[in-house]
Amino acid sequence: MAVDFELLRRANAGEANAQFMIAGYCCAGLDDAPNYAEGYKWYRKAAGQGHDLAQACLGDLYFKGLGIKQSYEEAFKWYKKAAEHPHCDYGCLKYGFCLLYGVGCRKDPGKAVRYLNKAARTQPEAAVHLAGCYINGTGTRPDPEKAFEYAAVAVEHKYPGSWSLYGYCYMTGFGTEPDAGKAVSLYKEGVAEGDWQAMYDLGVAYLKGNGAEQDFKEAARLFQVPADKGHPGAQSALGHLYESGTGVRKNCKTAAAWYRKAADQGNPSAICSLAEMYIDGRGVQKDTELGIRMLKDARDAGMQEAADVLSSLGADPDRKDT
């Protein structure tokens, strides 16, 4: 890669900003293929001198494993250093993201929201995370007005998941007047962009007939992609459709397989449904003891749905195992 001689001279003389610029050229591969290892070297030099964006970009290389062995812990460390600078909004975005989802660190939703709000000054990507926090009350109190505002920003920039969040606001009247038709339109926009969370939400809309004419076959089709991607809600929903033969040909073995995928991720509905299939011997080899044990474990973990199923079965509804 050809680098301006004067820029290289300044970088070799120890100028942090010049080092940062050369690192960027290396990683972008403007004149040749990206050279992340060389970029890492120059980012490390600049970061060591306290260059905030170099620290954040060094975190990116560790996060993605580019030019260096992947390490979420190292990524978090460098994002934290960048976020400690008063005006490094990109560092705040990445640091807040890690804190929110526990990437390379222990989750701290409250601190995450504070840093994401700082990042939102110039980093619109923060909006998609903040919208979810203000809808769900994660790290802060639910705030319909802020949720709606941030969801609108996120959709404007087409961030994954944004159509789902904005659609939720319209579907439920969270921060705006309820408008199921508008929500469905937003979900369809997301589907057109390949957003599989929007596919799931649109599938739910067709399943329930909310904002769209009820269409079980279309719901099943839409659930398939997010289910294949590992979405537990879509997996559980497909399980129910296959179990009942709604929108698809009835197949209890297929239903059990989807329930199991969702149950492994802790989906309450799937755990209960799979347990009942074991109790009844539908789609799986009958194992009443296993089914009851699954329900009790879920109940004792605080899953009310499991407690309700146990109660309906008359299977020790009140006792807590010790």
Short mmCIF file of C-alpha atoms in Angstrom, two decimals:
data_model
loop_
_atom_site.label_atom_id
_atom_site.label_comp_id
_atom_site.label_asym_id
_atom_site.label_seq_id
_atom_site.Cartn_x
_atom_site.Cartn_y
_atom_site.Cartn_z
CA MET A 1 0.00 0.00 0.00
CA ALA A 2 1.36 3.37 -1.01
CA VAL A 3 1.30 5.84 1.87
CA ASP A 4 2.17 9.51 1.57
CA PHE A 5 5.82 9.89 2.57
CA GLU A 6 5.15 12.87 4.82
CA LEU A 7 2.35 11.02 6.63
CA LEU A 8 4.63 8.03 7.15
CA ARG A 9 7.41 10.28 8.42
CA ARG A 10 5.05 11.85 10.98
CA ALA A 11 3.80 8.41 12.06
CA ASN A 12 7.33 7.11 12.52
CA ALA A 13 8.15 10.25 14.50
CA GLY A 14 5.41 9.23 16.93
CA GLU A 15 2.47 11.42 15.89
CA ALA A 16 -0.62 9.54 17.08
CA ASN A 17 -3.05 10.98 14.54
CA ALA A 18 -0.75 10.05 11.66
CA GLN A 19 -0.45 6.53 13.06
CA PHE A 20 -4.23 6.34 13.27
CA MET A 21 -4.61 7.43 9.66
CA ILE A 22 -2.09 4.89 8.37
CA ALA A 23 -3.85 2.14 10.35
CA GLY A 24 -7.09 3.13 8.67
CA TYR A 25 -5.51 2.96 5.22
CA CYS A 26 -4.11 -0.50 6.00
CA CYS A 27 -7.46 -1.86 7.18
CA ALA A 28 -9.40 -0.28 4.32
CA GLY A 29 -7.04 -1.70 1.71
CA LEU A 30 -7.40 1.37 -0.48
CA ASP A 31 -4.55 0.41 -2.81
CA ASP A 32 -4.46 -3.34 -2.20
CA ALA A 33 -6.06 -6.05 -0.07
CA PRO A 34 -6.66 -5.04 3.55
CA ASN A 35 -3.68 -5.67 5.79
CA TYR A 36 -5.21 -5.95 9.24
CA ALA A 37 -2.03 -7.11 10.91
CA GLU A 38 -0.27 -3.93 9.77
CA GLY A 39 -3.31 -1.91 10.73
CA TYR A 40 -3.27 -3.48 14.18
CA LYS A 41 0.36 -2.45 14.62
CA TRP A 42 -0.35 1.20 13.86
CA TYR A 43 -3.61 1.32 15.84
CA ARG A 44 -1.73 -0.12 18.80
CA LYS A 45 0.91 2.61 18.58
CA ALA A 46 -1.72 5.37 18.44
CA ALA A 47 -3.90 3.75 21.10
CA GLY A 48 -0.93 3.50 23.42
CA GLN A 49 -0.64 7.28 23.21
CA GLY A 50 -4.28 7.71 24.22
CA HIS A 51 -5.80 8.30 20.77
CA ASP A 52 -9.49 7.68 21.45
CA LEU A 53 -10.63 6.49 18.02
CA ALA A 54 -7.54 4.31 17.67
CA GLN A 55 -8.49 2.65 20.94
CA ALA A 56 -12.04 2.04 19.69
CA CYS A 57 -10.81 0.71 16.33
CA LEU A 58 -8.33 -1.54 18.11
CA GLY A 59 -11.33 -2.87 20.01
CA ASP A 60 -13.03 -3.59 16.68
CA LEU A 61 -10.06 -5.64 15.50
CA TYR A 62 -10.12 -7.71 18.69
CA PHE A 63 -13.92 -8.03 18.48
CA LYS A 64 -13.82 -9.39 14.92
CA GLY A 65 -10.48 -11.19 15.13
CA LEU A 66 -8.90 -9.17 12.30
CA GLY A 67 -5.11 -9.09 12.32
CA ILE A 68 -5.11 -10.46 15.86
CA LYS A 69 -6.65 -13.39 17.74
CA GLN A 70 -10.29 -12.65 18.56
CA SER A 71 -10.90 -11.66 22.17
CA TYR A 72 -14.10 -10.04 23.39
CA GLU A 73 -12.38 -9.29 26.69
CA GLU A 74 -9.60 -7.34 24.95
CA ALA A 75 -12.16 -5.62 22.75
CA PHE A 76 -14.11 -4.55 25.82
CA LYS A 77 -10.94 -3.24 27.47
CA TRP A 78 -10.14 -0.98 24.52
CA TYR A 79 -13.73 0.15 24.06
CA LYS A 80 -13.74 1.15 27.72
CA LYS A 81 -10.57 3.20 27.31
CA ALA A 82 -12.08 4.96 24.27
CA ALA A 83 -15.39 5.62 26.05
CA GLU A 84 -13.58 7.29 28.94
CA HIS A 85 -12.64 10.16 26.63
CA PRO A 86 -15.25 12.95 26.88
CA HIS A 87 -16.14 13.13 23.18
CA CYS A 88 -15.53 9.65 21.76
CA ASP A 89 -19.11 8.78 20.88
CA TYR A 90 -18.06 5.76 18.82
CA GLY A 91 -16.24 4.35 21.85
CA CYS A 92 -19.35 4.99 23.96
CA LEU A 93 -21.45 3.10 21.42
CA LYS A 94 -19.24 0.03 21.48
CA TYR A 95 -18.71 0.13 25.25
CA GLY A 96 -22.45 0.50 25.84
CA PHE A 97 -23.18 -2.39 23.47
CA CYS A 98 -20.83 -4.69 25.38
CA LEU A 99 -22.30 -3.69 28.74
CA LEU A 100 -25.86 -4.18 27.49
CA TYR A 101 -25.34 -7.70 26.15
CA GLY A 102 -22.49 -8.88 28.36
CA VAL A 103 -19.93 -9.15 25.57
CA GLY A 104 -16.48 -9.57 27.11
CA CYS A 105 -17.82 -8.37 30.46
CA ARG A 106 -20.63 -8.76 32.96
CA LYS A 107 -23.90 -7.18 31.93
CA ASP A 108 -24.57 -3.74 33.35
CA PRO A 109 -27.73 -2.42 31.62
CA GLY A 110 -27.89 0.78 33.67
CA LYS A 111 -24.38 1.85 32.72
CA ALA A 112 -25.01 0.67 29.16
CA VAL A 113 -27.98 3.04 28.79
CA ARG A 114 -25.91 5.96 30.07
CA TYR A 115 -23.14 5.38 27.55
CA LEU A 116 -25.52 4.65 24.69
CA ASN A 117 -27.26 7.95 25.33
CA LYS A 118 -23.87 9.67 25.07
CA ALA A 119 -23.18 7.81 21.85
CA ALA A 120 -26.54 8.84 20.38
CA ARG A 121 -25.22 12.39 20.01
CA THR A 122 -23.48 11.38 16.78
CA GLN A 123 -23.90 7.58 16.44
CA PRO A 124 -27.41 6.69 15.19
CA GLU A 125 -26.71 3.00 15.71
CA ALA A 126 -27.18 3.62 19.42
CA ALA A 127 -30.85 4.33 18.70
CA VAL A 128 -31.77 0.70 17.98
CA HIS A 129 -30.34 -0.43 21.32
CA LEU A 130 -31.90 2.45 23.24
CA ALA A 131 -35.32 1.88 21.69
CA GLY A 132 -35.27 -1.69 22.98
CA CYS A 133 -34.15 -0.54 26.43
CA TYR A 134 -36.90 2.06 26.71
CA ILE A 135 -39.54 -0.41 25.49
CA ASN A 136 -38.52 -3.24 27.81
CA GLY A 137 -37.32 -1.19 30.77
CA THR A 138 -33.81 -2.60 30.46
CA GLY A 139 -31.38 -0.55 32.52
CA THR A 140 -33.94 2.22 32.82
CA ARG A 141 -37.64 2.79 33.26
CA PRO A 142 -39.88 2.16 30.25
CA ASP A 143 -40.32 5.43 28.40
CA PRO A 144 -42.80 5.36 25.50
CA GLU A 145 -41.81 8.77 24.17
CA LYS A 146 -38.08 8.01 24.05
CA ALA A 147 -38.68 4.51 22.71
CA PHE A 148 -40.75 5.84 19.83
CA GLU A 149 -38.23 8.59 19.09
CA TYR A 150 -35.23 6.25 19.03
CA ALA A 151 -37.09 3.58 17.04
CA ALA A 152 -37.88 6.17 14.37
CA VAL A 153 -34.19 7.11 14.12
CA ALA A 154 -33.19 3.45 13.91
CA VAL A 155 -35.65 2.76 11.08
CA GLU A 156 -34.45 5.83 9.20
CA HIS A 157 -30.96 4.32 9.16
CA LYS A 158 -32.25 0.78 8.46
CA TYR A 159 -30.55 -0.92 11.40
CA PRO A 160 -31.43 -4.61 11.88
CA GLY A 161 -34.26 -5.00 14.36
CA SER A 162 -35.43 -1.41 13.99
CA TRP A 163 -38.57 -2.24 11.99
CA SER A 164 -39.61 -4.63 14.74
CA LEU A 165 -39.16 -2.02 17.45
CA TYR A 166 -40.93 0.76 15.55
CA GLY A 167 -43.66 -1.65 14.52
CA TYR A 168 -44.12 -2.67 18.14
CA CYS A 169 -44.77 0.94 19.08
CA TYR A 170 -47.52 1.20 16.47
CA MET A 171 -48.95 -2.27 17.15
CA THR A 172 -49.30 -1.62 20.89
CA GLY A 173 -49.70 2.16 20.96
CA PHE A 174 -46.43 2.57 22.85
CA GLY A 175 -45.51 6.24 22.52
CA THR A 176 -47.94 6.82 19.66
CA GLU A 177 -51.51 6.13 18.57
CA PRO A 178 -52.01 2.40 17.91
CA ASP A 179 -52.06 1.53 14.23
CA ALA A 180 -51.77 -2.18 13.45
CA GLY A 181 -51.80 -1.53 9.71
CA LYS A 182 -48.81 0.81 10.04
CA ALA A 183 -47.02 -1.80 12.14
CA VAL A 184 -47.55 -4.45 9.46
CA SER A 185 -46.28 -2.04 6.80
CA LEU A 186 -43.11 -1.53 8.86
CA TYR A 187 -42.65 -5.27 9.29
CA LYS A 188 -42.97 -5.71 5.53
CA GLU A 189 -40.30 -3.05 4.98
CA GLY A 190 -38.03 -4.99 7.30
CA VAL A 191 -38.74 -8.25 5.50
CA ALA A 192 -37.83 -6.60 2.20
CA GLU A 193 -34.49 -5.67 3.79
CA GLY A 194 -33.93 -9.25 4.91
CA ASP A 195 -34.52 -8.52 8.60
CA TRP A 196 -35.53 -11.85 10.15
CA GLN A 197 -36.88 -10.29 13.36
CA ALA A 198 -39.36 -8.39 11.19
CA MET A 199 -40.21 -11.69 9.47
CA TYR A 200 -41.12 -13.17 12.82
CA ASP A 201 -43.25 -10.18 13.79
CA LEU A 202 -45.03 -10.19 10.44
CA GLY A 203 -45.65 -13.90 10.90
CA VAL A 204 -47.26 -13.20 14.28
CA ALA A 205 -49.43 -10.52 12.67
CA TYR A 206 -50.68 -13.02 10.06
CA LEU A 207 -51.10 -15.70 12.71
CA LYS A 208 -53.30 -13.50 14.88
CA GLY A 209 -54.87 -11.41 12.13
CA ASN A 210 -53.53 -8.17 13.62
CA GLY A 211 -53.24 -5.48 10.96
CA ALA A 212 -53.47 -8.11 8.23
CA GLU A 213 -55.92 -10.77 7.17
CA GLN A 214 -55.30 -13.97 9.12
CA ASP A 215 -53.23 -16.35 7.01
CA PHE A 216 -51.72 -19.38 8.74
CA LYS A 217 -49.85 -20.61 5.67
CA GLU A 218 -48.13 -17.24 5.23
CA ALA A 219 -47.35 -17.15 8.94
CA ALA A 220 -45.65 -20.55 8.71
CA ARG A 221 -43.65 -19.41 5.68
CA LEU A 222 -42.47 -16.29 7.48
CA PHE A 223 -41.54 -18.15 10.66
CA GLN A 224 -39.26 -20.52 8.75
CA VAL A 225 -36.35 -18.12 8.14
CA PRO A 226 -36.05 -16.75 11.69
CA ALA A 227 -36.54 -20.27 13.05
CA ASP A 228 -33.62 -21.48 10.91
CA LYS A 229 -31.61 -18.51 12.22
CA GLY A 230 -32.22 -19.66 15.79
CA HIS A 231 -35.10 -17.37 16.83
CA PRO A 232 -36.74 -19.24 19.76
CA GLY A 233 -40.12 -17.53 19.32
CA ALA A 234 -40.30 -18.54 15.66
CA GLN A 235 -39.17 -22.07 16.50
CA SER A 236 -41.87 -22.41 19.13
CA ALA A 237 -44.49 -20.93 16.80
CA LEU A 238 -43.57 -23.42 14.06
CA GLY A 239 -43.82 -26.19 16.61
CA HIS A 240 -47.38 -25.17 17.44
CA LEU A 241 -48.33 -24.98 13.77
CA TYR A 242 -46.92 -28.44 13.01
CA GLU A 243 -48.49 -29.90 16.14
CA SER A 244 -51.94 -28.61 15.23
CA GLY A 245 -51.58 -28.89 11.46
CA THR A 246 -52.37 -25.23 11.02
CA GLY A 247 -50.99 -23.74 7.80
CA VAL A 248 -48.78 -26.79 7.37
CA ARG A 249 -49.29 -30.56 7.21
CA LYS A 250 -49.58 -31.93 10.74
CA ASN A 251 -46.38 -33.61 11.89
CA CYS A 252 -45.82 -34.15 15.61
CA LYS A 253 -42.22 -35.28 15.15
CA THR A 254 -41.39 -32.04 13.36
CA ALA A 255 -43.28 -30.11 16.02
CA ALA A 256 -41.25 -31.77 18.77
CA ALA A 257 -38.00 -31.03 16.94
CA TRP A 258 -38.84 -27.31 16.75
CA TYR A 259 -40.01 -27.25 20.37
CA ARG A 260 -36.72 -28.82 21.42
CA LYS A 261 -34.67 -26.15 19.62
CA ALA A 262 -36.68 -23.39 21.29
CA ALA A 263 -36.73 -25.13 24.68
CA ASP A 264 -32.93 -25.37 24.62
CA GLN A 265 -32.94 -21.56 24.53
CA GLY A 266 -35.33 -21.31 27.48
CA ASN A 267 -38.53 -20.49 25.58
CA PRO A 268 -41.33 -21.06 28.15
CA SER A 269 -44.04 -22.05 25.67
CA ALA A 270 -41.76 -24.55 23.94
CA ILE A 271 -40.62 -26.11 27.22
CA CYS A 272 -44.21 -26.67 28.30
CA SER A 273 -45.32 -27.96 24.91
CA LEU A 274 -42.40 -30.36 24.61
CA ALA A 275 -42.99 -31.60 28.16
CA GLU A 276 -46.63 -32.30 27.33
CA MET A 277 -45.57 -34.20 24.22
CA TYR A 278 -43.36 -36.42 26.38
CA ILE A 279 -46.21 -36.95 28.82
CA ASP A 280 -48.61 -37.89 26.03
CA GLY A 281 -46.09 -39.64 23.78
CA ARG A 282 -46.81 -37.48 20.75
CA GLY A 283 -43.94 -36.99 18.31
CA VAL A 284 -41.51 -38.44 20.86
CA GLN A 285 -41.18 -41.64 22.83
CA LYS A 286 -43.50 -41.39 25.81
CA ASP A 287 -41.68 -40.44 29.01
CA THR A 288 -44.10 -39.10 31.60
CA GLU A 289 -41.40 -38.79 34.24
CA LEU A 290 -39.22 -36.66 31.98
CA GLY A 291 -42.14 -34.44 31.00
CA ILE A 292 -43.15 -33.83 34.62
CA ARG A 293 -39.53 -33.18 35.59
CA MET A 294 -39.15 -30.62 32.80
CA LEU A 295 -42.25 -28.81 34.00
CA LYS A 296 -41.15 -28.85 37.64
CA ASP A 297 -37.68 -27.56 36.80
CA ALA A 298 -39.22 -24.77 34.76
CA ARG A 299 -41.72 -23.99 37.49
CA ASP A 300 -39.02 -23.84 40.15
CA ALA A 301 -37.07 -21.47 37.92
CA GLY A 302 -40.03 -19.11 38.11
CA MET A 303 -41.84 -20.02 34.90
CA GLN A 304 -45.53 -19.43 35.62
CA GLU A 305 -46.64 -21.16 32.44
CA ALA A 306 -45.07 -24.40 33.63
CA ALA A 307 -46.77 -24.06 37.02
CA ASP A 308 -50.10 -23.61 35.25
CA VAL A 309 -49.58 -26.75 33.17
CA LEU A 310 -48.61 -28.76 36.26
CA SER A 311 -51.70 -27.49 38.02
CA SER A 312 -53.91 -28.49 35.10
CA LEU A 313 -52.37 -31.97 35.20
CA GLY A 314 -52.79 -32.23 38.97
CA ALA A 315 -49.09 -33.06 39.14
CA ASP A 316 -47.90 -31.65 42.49
CA PRO A 317 -48.85 -28.06 41.67
CA ASP A 318 -47.87 -26.40 44.94
CA ARG A 319 -44.83 -28.19 46.32
CA LYS A 320 -41.39 -26.68 45.74
CA ASP A 321 -38.61 -29.23 45.49
CA THR A 322 -35.84 -28.65 48.01
#
